[in-house]
Coordinates of C-alpha atoms and ligand atoms in Angstrom, one line a residue:
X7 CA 0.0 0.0 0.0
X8 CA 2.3 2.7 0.7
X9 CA 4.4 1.7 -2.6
X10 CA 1.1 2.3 -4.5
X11 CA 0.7 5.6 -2.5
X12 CA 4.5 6.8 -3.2
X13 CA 3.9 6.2 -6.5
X14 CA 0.5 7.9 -7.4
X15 CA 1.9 11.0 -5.4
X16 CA 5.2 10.7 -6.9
X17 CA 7.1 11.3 -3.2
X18 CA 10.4 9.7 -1.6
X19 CA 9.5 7.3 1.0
X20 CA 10.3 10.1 3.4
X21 CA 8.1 12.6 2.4
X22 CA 5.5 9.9 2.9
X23 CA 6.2 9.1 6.0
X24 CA 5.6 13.1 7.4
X25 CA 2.7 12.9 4.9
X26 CA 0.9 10.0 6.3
X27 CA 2.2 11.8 10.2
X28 CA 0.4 14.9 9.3
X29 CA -2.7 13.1 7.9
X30 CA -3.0 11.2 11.5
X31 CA -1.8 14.7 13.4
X32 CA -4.2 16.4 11.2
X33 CA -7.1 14.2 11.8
X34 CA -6.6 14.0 15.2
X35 CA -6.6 17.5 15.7
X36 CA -10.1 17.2 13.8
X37 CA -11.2 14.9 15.9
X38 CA -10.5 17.2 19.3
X39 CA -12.1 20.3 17.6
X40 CA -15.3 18.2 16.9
X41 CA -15.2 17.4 20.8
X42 CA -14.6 20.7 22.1
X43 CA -17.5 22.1 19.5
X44 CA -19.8 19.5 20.4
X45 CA -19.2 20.0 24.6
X46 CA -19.7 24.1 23.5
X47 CA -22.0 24.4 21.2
X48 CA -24.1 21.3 23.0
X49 CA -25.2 20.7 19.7
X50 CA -28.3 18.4 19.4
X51 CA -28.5 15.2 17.8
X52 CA -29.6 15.0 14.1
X53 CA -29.7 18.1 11.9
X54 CA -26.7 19.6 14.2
X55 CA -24.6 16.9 13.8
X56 CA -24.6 16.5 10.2
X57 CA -23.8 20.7 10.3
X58 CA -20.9 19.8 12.7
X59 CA -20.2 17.3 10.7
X60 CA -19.4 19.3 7.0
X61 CA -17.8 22.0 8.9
X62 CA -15.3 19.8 9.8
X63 CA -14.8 18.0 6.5
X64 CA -14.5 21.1 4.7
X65 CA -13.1 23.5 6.7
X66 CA -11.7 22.3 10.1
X67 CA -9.2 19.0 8.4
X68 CA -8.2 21.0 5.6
X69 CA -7.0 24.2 8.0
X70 CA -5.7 21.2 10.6
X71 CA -3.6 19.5 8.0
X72 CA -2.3 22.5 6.4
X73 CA -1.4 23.6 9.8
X74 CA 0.7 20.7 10.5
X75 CA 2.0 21.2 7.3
X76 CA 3.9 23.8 7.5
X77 CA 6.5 23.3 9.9
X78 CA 6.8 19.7 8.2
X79 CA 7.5 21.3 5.0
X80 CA 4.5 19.7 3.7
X81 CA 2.4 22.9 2.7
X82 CA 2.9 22.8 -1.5
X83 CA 1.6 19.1 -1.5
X84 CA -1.1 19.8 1.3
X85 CA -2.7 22.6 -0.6
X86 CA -2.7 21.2 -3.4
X87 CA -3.6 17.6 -2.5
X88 CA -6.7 20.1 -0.8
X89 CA -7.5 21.6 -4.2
X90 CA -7.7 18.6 -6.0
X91 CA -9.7 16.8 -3.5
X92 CA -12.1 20.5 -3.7
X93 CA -12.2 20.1 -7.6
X94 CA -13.0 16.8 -7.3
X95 CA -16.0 17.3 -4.8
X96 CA -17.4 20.3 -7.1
X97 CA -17.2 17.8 -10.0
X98 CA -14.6 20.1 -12.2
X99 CA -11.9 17.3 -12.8
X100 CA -11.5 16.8 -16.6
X101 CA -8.6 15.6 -18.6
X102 CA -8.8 18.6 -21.6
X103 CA -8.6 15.9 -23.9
X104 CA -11.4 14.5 -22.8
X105 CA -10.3 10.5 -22.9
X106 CA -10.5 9.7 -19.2
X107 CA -11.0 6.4 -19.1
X108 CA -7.8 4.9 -17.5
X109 CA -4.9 6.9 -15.6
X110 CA -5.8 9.5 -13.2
X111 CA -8.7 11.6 -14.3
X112 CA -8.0 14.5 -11.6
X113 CA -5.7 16.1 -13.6
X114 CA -5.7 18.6 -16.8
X115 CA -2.9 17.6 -18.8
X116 CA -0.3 14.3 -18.5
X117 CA 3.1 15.1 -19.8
X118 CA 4.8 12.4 -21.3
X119 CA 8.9 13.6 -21.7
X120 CA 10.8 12.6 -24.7
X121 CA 14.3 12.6 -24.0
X122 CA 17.4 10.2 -24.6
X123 CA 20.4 11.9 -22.5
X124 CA 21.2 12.7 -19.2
X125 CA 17.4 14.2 -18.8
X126 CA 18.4 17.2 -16.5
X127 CA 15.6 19.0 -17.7
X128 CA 13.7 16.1 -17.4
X129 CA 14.4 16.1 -14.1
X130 CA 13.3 19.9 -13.3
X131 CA 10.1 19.6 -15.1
X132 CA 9.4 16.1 -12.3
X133 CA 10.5 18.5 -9.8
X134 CA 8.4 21.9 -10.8
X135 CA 5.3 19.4 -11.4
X136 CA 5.6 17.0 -8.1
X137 CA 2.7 18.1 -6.1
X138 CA 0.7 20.2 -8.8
X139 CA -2.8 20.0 -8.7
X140 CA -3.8 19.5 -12.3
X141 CA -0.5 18.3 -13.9
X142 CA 1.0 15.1 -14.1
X143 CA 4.2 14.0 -15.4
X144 CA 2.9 10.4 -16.0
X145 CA 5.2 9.1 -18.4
X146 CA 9.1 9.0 -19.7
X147 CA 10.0 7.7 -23.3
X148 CA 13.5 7.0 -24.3
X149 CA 15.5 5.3 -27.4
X150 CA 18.8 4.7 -25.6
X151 CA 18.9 1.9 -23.4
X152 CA 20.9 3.0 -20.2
X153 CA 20.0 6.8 -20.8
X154 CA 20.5 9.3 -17.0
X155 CA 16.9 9.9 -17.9
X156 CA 16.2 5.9 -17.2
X157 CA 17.2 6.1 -13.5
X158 CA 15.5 9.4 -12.9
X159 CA 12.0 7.8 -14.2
X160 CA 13.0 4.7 -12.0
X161 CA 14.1 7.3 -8.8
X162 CA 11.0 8.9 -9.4
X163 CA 8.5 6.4 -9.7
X164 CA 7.5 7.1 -13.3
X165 CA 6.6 4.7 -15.4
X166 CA 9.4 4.6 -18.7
X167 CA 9.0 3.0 -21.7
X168 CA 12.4 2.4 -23.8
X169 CA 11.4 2.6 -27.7
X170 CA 12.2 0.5 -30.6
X171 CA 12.7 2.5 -33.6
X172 CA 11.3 -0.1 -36.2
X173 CA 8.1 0.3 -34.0
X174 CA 8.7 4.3 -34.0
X175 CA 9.5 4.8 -37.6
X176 CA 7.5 2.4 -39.7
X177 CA 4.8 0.9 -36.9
X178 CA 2.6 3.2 -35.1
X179 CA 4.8 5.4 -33.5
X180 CA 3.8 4.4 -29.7
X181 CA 0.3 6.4 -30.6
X182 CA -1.5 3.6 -28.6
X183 CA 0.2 3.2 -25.6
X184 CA 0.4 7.3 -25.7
X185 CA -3.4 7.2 -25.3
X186 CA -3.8 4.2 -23.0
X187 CA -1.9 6.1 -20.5
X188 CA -4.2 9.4 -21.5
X189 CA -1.1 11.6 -22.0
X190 CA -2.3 14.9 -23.4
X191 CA 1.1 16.6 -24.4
X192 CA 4.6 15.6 -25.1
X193 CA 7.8 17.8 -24.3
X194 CA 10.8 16.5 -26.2
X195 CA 13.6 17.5 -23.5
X196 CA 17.2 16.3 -25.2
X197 CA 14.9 13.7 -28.1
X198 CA 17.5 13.1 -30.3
X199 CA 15.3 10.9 -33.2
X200 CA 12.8 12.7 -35.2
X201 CA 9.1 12.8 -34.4
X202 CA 7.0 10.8 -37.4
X203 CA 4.2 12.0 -39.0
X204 CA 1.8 9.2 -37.2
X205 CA 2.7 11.1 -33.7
X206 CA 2.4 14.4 -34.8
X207 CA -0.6 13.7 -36.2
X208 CA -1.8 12.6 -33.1
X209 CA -0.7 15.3 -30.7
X210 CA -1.3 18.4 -33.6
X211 CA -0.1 21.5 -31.5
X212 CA 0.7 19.0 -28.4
X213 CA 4.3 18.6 -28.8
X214 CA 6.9 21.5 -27.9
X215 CA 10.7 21.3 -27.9
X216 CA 13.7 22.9 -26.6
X217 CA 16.5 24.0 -28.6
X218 CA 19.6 24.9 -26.9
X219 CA 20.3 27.8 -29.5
X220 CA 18.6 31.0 -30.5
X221 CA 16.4 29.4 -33.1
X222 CA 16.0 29.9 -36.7
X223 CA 20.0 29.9 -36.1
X224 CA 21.4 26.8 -35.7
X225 CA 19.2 24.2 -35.7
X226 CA 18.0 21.5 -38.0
X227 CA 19.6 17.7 -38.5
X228 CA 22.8 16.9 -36.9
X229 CA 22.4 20.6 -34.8
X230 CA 22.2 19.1 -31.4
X231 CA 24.3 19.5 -28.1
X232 CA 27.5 20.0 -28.5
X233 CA 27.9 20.7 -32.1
X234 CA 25.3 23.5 -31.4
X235 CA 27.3 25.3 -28.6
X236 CA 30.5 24.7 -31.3
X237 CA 28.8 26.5 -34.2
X238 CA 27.8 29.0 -31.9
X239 CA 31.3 30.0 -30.5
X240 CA 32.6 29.5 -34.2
X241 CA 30.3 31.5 -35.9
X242 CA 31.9 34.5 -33.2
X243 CA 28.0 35.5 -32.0
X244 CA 27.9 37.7 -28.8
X245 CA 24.9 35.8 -28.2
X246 CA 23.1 32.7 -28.0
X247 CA 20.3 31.1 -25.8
X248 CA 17.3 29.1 -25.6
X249 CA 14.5 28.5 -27.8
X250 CA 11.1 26.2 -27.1
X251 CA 8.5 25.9 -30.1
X252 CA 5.4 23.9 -30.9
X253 CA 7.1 20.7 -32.6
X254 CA 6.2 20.0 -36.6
X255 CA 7.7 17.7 -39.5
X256 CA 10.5 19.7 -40.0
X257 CA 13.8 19.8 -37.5
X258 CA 13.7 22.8 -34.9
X259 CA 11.2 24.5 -37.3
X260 CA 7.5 25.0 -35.4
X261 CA 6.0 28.1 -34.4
X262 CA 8.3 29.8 -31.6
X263 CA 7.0 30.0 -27.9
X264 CA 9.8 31.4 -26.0
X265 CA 13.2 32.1 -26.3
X266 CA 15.9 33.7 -23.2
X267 CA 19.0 34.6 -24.5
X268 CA 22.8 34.9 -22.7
X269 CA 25.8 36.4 -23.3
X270 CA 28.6 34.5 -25.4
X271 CA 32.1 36.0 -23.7
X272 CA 35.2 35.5 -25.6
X273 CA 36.3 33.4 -22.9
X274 CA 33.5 30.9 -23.5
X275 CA 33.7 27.2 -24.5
X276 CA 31.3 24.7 -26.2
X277 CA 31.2 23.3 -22.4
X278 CA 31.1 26.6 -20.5
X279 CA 28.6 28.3 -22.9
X280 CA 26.6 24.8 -22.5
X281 CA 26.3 25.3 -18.8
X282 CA 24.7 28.7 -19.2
X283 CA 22.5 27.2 -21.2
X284 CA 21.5 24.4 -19.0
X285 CA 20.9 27.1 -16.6
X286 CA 18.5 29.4 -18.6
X287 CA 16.7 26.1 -19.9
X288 CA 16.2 25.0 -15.9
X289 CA 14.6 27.9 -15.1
X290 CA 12.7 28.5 -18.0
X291 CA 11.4 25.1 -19.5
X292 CA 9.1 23.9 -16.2
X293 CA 7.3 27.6 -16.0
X294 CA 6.9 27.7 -19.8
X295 CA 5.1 24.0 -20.1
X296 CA 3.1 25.3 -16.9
X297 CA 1.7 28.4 -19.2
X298 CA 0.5 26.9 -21.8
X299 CA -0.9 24.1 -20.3
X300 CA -3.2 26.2 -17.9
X301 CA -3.7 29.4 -19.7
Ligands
LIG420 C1 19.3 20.3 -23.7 O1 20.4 21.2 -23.8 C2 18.3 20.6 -24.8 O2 18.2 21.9 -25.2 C3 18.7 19.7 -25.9 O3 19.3 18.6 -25.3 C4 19.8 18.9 -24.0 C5 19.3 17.9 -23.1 O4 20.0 18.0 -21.9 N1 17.6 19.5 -26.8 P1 19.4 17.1 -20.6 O5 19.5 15.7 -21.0 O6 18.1 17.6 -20.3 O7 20.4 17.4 -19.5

């Protein structure tokens, strides 16, 4: 049981333990309130009760557990573990998609990230989307068997699927399992194959990247890590930076959603200038998927 519950709130085993402490401290200190109301208020039987009842359902737990939540360092996932159980009870949890049928229906948007390297971004967007109220990081895909991003999905408790690229290329992309695990968008964090047509298809307008250069420049086939940072410091620019767009058939080319630019000094490297960019793509890539997918 508390395997399942580590994994559906995606916590260290921890963090569950001072969750499942403030749930009893939090319910207890329900339990007293309801005492001391009932002994003040000498509230009848019957229609009182059932008032006394709600009020501490819906008011008197939640303010208990966030309470206790605080000095715990539990207060992100109490509130909203308190929303989504609110959202739930006011009937407003829908997957935008609208295919709800398996996964977890409380949530707005499942992410599945795309990545085949060391998944450092993968990591911040698990991190930034932990205890969110309406969105999920339910899935990790990956082509390269013994990829960083492998152990983070297995740290983490996400469920990872390693790909095959006949399957990818000539079969049917993954477009089932992508919909039997009701993922609504894909972030390609570090993807180094090229999306098919079957999967774009699929998730039209649903699929955003991030390029670790100033896009139009320096993209397209082969333009990837390294060799991008390389160019850059070649080509003698003053400046370079970030770029995340909407995904299409074409290499690096969809629609521009953000970019964040830094300074290349002549002192830079392939390596130093790639740090900075690691750095602007950290603090920019979590927020950015977070915009669009609740604006
Ligand atoms: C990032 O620089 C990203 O821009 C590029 O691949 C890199 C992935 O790095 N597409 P990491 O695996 O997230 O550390």
């Amino acid at each position: 049981m508390f395997e399942r519950l580590q994994k559906k709130w995606n916590v260290s085993g921890f963090k569950l333990i001072l969750i499942i402490a403030i749930f009893a401290i939090g319910g207890s200190l329900t339990g007293y309130s309801g005492r001391k109301l009932m002994s003040f208020w000498e509230i009848d039987r019957g229609i009182g009760w059932v008032v006394l009842y709600i009020l501490l359902i819906t008011i008197i737990w939640p303010l208990a557990v966030l309470l206790v939540s605080i000095p715990l360092g539990q207060f992100s996932f109490f509130k909203n573990y308190i929303q989504r159980i609110g959202k739930r009870m006011l009937g407003k949890s829908k997957v935008k998609s609208g295919k709800s049928n398996t996964g977890d229906s409380s949530f707005t948007a499942q992410i599945a990230i795309f990545a085949s390297g060391a998944g450092s971004n993968a990591q911040k967007i698990i991190d930034h989307f932990r205890n969110h109220s309406s969105i999920k990081v339910a899935l990790i895909i990956c082509n390269k068997p013994g990829a960083g991003v492998l152990s983070i999905a297995e740290r983490e408790n996400i469920p990872a699927l390693l790909i095959e690229k006949e399957k990818f290329f000539r079969g049917d992309s993954y477009v089932p399992e992508l919909k039997e695990k009701n993922i609504d968008f894909i972030v390609l964090a570090g993807f180094l194959w090229k999306i098919p047509p079957a999967l774009i298809k699929a998730y039209t307008g649903k699929i955003i990247n991030i390029h670790p250069a100033l896009l139009p420049k320096y993209g397209g086939k082969g333009m990837y890590g390294h060799f991008v940072h390389e160019a850059v410091i070649a080509s003698g620019d003053k400046e370079s930076g970030i770029t995340i767009h909407y995904v299409d058939e074409v290499y690096d080319h969809g629609k521009i959603i953000f970019q964040d630019k830094c300074a290349v000094l002549s002192t830079d490297t392939a390596e130093s200038l790639a740090q900075k960019i690691h750095e602007l793509e950290h603090k920019n890539f979590p927020l950015v998927i977070e915009t669009l997918l609740t604006r």
